[in-house]
CSV table of C-alpha atoms in Angstrom, one decimal:
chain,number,residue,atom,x,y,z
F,300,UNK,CA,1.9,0.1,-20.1
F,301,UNK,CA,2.7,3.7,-21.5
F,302,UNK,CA,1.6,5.3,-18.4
F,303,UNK,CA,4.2,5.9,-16.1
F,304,UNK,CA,2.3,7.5,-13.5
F,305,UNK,CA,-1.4,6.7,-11.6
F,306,UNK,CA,-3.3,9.4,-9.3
F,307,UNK,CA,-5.2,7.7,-6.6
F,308,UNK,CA,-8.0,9.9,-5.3
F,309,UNK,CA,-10.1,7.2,-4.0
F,310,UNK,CA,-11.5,3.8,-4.6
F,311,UNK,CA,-14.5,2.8,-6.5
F,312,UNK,CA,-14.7,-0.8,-6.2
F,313,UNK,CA,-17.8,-1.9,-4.2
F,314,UNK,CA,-16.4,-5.2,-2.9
F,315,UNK,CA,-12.6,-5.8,-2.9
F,316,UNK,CA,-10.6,-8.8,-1.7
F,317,UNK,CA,-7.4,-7.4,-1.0
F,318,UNK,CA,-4.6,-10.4,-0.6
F,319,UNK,CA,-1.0,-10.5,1.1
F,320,UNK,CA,1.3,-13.7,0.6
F,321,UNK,CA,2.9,-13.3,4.0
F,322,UNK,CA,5.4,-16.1,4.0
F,323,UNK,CA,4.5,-18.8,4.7
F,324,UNK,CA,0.9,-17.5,4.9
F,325,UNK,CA,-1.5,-15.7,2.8
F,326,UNK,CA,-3.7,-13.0,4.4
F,327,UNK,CA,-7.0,-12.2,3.0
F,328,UNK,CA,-8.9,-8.8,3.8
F,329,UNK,CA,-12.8,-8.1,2.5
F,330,UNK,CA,-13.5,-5.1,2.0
F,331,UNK,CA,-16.3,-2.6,0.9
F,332,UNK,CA,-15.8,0.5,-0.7
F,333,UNK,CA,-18.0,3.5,-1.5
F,334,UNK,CA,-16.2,6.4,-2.6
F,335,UNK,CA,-13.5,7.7,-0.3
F,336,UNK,CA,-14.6,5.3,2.5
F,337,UNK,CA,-13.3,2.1,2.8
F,338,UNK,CA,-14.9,-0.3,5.7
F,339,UNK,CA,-13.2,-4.0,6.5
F,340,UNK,CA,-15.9,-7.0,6.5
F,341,UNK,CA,-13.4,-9.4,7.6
F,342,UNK,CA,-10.0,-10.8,7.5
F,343,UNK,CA,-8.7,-14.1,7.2
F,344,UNK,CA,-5.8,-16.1,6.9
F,345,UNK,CA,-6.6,-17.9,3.9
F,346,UNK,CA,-7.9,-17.3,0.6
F,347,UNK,CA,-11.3,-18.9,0.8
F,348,UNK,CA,-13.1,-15.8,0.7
F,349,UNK,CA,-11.7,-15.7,-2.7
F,350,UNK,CA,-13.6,-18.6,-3.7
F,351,UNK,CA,-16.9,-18.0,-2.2
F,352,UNK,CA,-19.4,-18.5,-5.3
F,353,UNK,CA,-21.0,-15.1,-4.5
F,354,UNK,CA,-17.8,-12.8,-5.1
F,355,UNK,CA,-18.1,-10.8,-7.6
F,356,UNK,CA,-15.5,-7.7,-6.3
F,357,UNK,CA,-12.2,-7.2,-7.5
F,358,UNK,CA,-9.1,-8.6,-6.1
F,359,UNK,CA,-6.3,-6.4,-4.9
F,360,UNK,CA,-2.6,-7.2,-4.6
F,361,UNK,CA,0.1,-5.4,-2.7
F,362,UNK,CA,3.8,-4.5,-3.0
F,363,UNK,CA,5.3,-4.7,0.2
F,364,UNK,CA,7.4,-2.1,1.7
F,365,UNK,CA,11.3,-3.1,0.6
F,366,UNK,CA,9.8,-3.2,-2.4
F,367,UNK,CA,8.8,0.4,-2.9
F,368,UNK,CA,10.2,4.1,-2.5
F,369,UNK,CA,8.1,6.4,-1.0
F,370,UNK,CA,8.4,10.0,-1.3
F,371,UNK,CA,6.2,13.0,-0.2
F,372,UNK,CA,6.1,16.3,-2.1
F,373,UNK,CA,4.1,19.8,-1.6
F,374,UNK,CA,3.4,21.9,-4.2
F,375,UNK,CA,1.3,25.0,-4.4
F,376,UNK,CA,-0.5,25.2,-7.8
F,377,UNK,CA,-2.6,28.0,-9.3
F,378,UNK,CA,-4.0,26.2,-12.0
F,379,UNK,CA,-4.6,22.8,-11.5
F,380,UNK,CA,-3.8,21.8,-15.2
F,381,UNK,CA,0.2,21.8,-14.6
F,382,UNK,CA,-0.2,19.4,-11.5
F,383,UNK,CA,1.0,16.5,-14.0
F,384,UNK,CA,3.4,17.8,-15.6
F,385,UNK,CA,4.6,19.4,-12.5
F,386,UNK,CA,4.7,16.1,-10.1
F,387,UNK,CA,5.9,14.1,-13.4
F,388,UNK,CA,9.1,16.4,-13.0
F,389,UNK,CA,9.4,16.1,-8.9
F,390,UNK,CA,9.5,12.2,-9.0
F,391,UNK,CA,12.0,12.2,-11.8
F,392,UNK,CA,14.3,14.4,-10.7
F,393,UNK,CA,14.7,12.9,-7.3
F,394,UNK,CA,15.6,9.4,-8.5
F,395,UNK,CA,18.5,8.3,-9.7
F,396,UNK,CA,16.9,5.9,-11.8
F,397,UNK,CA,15.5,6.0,-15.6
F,398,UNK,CA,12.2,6.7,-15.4
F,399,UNK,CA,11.2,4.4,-18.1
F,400,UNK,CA,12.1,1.4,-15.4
F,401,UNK,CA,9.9,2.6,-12.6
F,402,UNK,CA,6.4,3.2,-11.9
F,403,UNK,CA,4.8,5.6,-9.7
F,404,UNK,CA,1.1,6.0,-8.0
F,405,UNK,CA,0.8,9.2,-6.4
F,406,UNK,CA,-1.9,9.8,-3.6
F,407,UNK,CA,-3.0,13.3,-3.8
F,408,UNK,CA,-4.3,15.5,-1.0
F,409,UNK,CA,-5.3,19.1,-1.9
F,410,UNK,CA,-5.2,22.4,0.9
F,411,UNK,CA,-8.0,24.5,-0.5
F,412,UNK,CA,-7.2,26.7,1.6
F,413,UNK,CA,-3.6,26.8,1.4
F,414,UNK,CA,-4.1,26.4,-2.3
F,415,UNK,CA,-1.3,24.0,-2.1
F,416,UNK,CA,-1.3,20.1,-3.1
F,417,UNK,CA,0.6,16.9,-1.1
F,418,UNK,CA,1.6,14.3,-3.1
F,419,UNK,CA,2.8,10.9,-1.1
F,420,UNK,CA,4.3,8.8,-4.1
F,421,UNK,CA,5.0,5.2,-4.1
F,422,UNK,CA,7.4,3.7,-6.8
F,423,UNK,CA,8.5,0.7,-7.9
F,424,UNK,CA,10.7,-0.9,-10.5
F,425,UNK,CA,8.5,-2.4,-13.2
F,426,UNK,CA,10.7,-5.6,-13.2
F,427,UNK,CA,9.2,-6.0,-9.6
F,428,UNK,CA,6.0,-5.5,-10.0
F,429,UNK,CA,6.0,-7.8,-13.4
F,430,UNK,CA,7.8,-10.5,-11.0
F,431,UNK,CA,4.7,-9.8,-8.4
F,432,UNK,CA,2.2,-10.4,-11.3
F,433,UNK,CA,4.0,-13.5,-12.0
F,434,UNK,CA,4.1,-15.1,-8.9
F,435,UNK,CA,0.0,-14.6,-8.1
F,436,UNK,CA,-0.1,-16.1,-12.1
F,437,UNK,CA,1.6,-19.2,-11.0
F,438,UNK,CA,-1.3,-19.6,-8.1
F,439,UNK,CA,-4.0,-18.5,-10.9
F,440,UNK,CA,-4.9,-15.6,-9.2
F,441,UNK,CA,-5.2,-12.2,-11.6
F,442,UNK,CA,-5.4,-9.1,-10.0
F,443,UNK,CA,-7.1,-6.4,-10.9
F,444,UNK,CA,-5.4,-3.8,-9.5
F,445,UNK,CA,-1.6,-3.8,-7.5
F,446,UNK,CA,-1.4,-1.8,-4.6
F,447,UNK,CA,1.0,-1.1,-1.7
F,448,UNK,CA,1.6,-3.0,1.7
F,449,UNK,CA,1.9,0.8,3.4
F,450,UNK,CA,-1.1,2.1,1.9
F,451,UNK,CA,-3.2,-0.7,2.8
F,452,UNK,CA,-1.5,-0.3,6.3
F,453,UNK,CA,-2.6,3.2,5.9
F,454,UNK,CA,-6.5,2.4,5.1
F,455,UNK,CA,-6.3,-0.1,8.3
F,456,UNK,CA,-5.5,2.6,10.9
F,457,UNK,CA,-7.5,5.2,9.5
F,458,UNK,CA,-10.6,2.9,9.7
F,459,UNK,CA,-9.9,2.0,13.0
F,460,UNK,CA,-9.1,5.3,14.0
F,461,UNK,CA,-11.1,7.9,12.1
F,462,UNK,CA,-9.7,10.5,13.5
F,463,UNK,CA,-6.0,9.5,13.3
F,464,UNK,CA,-4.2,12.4,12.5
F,465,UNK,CA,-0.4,11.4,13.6
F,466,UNK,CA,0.9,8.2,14.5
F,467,UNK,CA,2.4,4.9,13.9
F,468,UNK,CA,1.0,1.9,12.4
F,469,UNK,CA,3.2,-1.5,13.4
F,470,UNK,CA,2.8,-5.0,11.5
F,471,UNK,CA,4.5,-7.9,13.1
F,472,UNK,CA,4.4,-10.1,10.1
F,473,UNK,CA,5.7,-14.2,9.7
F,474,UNK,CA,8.7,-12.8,8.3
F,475,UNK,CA,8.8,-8.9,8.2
F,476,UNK,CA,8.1,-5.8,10.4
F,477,UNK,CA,6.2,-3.2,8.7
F,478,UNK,CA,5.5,0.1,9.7
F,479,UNK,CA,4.0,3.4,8.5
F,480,UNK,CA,4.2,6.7,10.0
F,481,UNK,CA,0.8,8.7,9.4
F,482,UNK,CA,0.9,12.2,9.7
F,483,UNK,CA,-2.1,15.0,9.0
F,484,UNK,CA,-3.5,11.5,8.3
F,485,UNK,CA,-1.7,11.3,5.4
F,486,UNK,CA,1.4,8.5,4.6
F,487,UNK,CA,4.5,10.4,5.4
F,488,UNK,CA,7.2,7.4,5.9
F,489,UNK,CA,7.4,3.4,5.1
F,490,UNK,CA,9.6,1.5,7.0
F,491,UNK,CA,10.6,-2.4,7.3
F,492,UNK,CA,12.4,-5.0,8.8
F,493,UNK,CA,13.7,-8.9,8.6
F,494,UNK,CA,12.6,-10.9,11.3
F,495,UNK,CA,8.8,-11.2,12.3
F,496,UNK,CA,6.5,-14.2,14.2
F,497,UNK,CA,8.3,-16.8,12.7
F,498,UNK,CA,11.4,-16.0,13.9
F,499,UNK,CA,10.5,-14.2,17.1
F,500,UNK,CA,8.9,-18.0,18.1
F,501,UNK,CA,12.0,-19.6,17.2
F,502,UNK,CA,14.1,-17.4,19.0
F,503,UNK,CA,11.3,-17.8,21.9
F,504,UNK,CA,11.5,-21.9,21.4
F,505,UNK,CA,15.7,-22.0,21.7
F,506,UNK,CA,15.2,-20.2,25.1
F,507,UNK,CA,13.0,-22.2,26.4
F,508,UNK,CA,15.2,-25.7,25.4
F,509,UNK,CA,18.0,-23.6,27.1
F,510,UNK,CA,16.5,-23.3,30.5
């Protein structure tokens, strides 16, 4: 609660059940994770994985994309020591905002060589993420942790795509576009949109009755 700030360097959980309430659908996402790597055992759209008797992972949440700035800063640091202190200052000075409203995870990437450090930080506005919380509450469903729509859009490609340095991830949702743009294979942009299946089949539907 007094933190204002998490650093995200990688993900410990061993199993993970990452869920999405994608109106009027929930998506389910089963993951395993050992250390940086992150590897998809299967997705679903339903929450019964959630339920299975032998789960014992954690259960992930996300943010999605409207709700969330996202922001990328380089800094080169001598002394790793003032890198708080230092990124604290970047994301406050470049809202508008109080910072004792929002709250910011920053996913670090460090250029040994370069001796330079990339920060891609998402924020949010506390009131949304205590609304988030609420709603999963009213389905009795705690999570453990609250993540991002664009970073797990993130994790997707680059599993798919090892390699991915530079591209574009798209999600045709029931009710929302979503896309990421991935550069050095790194979050760079978040980007999203009204509309979606559901109203892409409606649309599709009233042309049909027309002709």
């Amino acid at each position: 609660e007094t933190s204002k700030m998490i650093y995200i360097t990688g993900n410990s959980f061993m199993q993970t059940l990452g869920i999405h309430w994608d109106q009027p659908h929930f998506r389910a996402a089963y993951l395993r994770c050992k250390r940086r790597e992150v590897e998809i055992l299967g997705l679903d759209s339903g929450v019964k994985l959630l339920y299975k008797a032998d789960f014992r992972g954690k259960i992930i949440t996300g943010l999605a994309g409207k709700e969330l700035l996202i922001r990328h800063f380089t800094l080169k640091m001598e002394k790793k020591r003032h890198l708080s202190q230092a990124l604290q200052f970047q994301a406050e000075t470049s809202s508008h905002l109080p910072s004792d409203q929002l709250l910011s995870a920053a996913l670090l990437y460090e250029n040994k060589k370069e001796k330079m450090i990339e920060a891609t930080y998402i924020t949010a506005l506390r009131e949304v993420i205590a609304a988030h919380l609420d709603f999963y509450s009213s389905l009795e469903i705690s999570p453990d942790r609250v993540s991002a729509v664009p970073h797990a859009l993130l994790r997707y490609g680059l599993w798919k795509y090892p390699g991915l340095q530079k591209g574009m991830v798209v999600d045709l949702g029931s009710n929302e576009w979503s896309c990421i743009w991935i550069e050095n294979g790194q979050l760079k942009r978040s980007f999203s949109f009204p509309g979606g299946m559901e109203e892409l089949m409606q649309a599709l539907w009233e042309d049909r009755k027309k002709t």
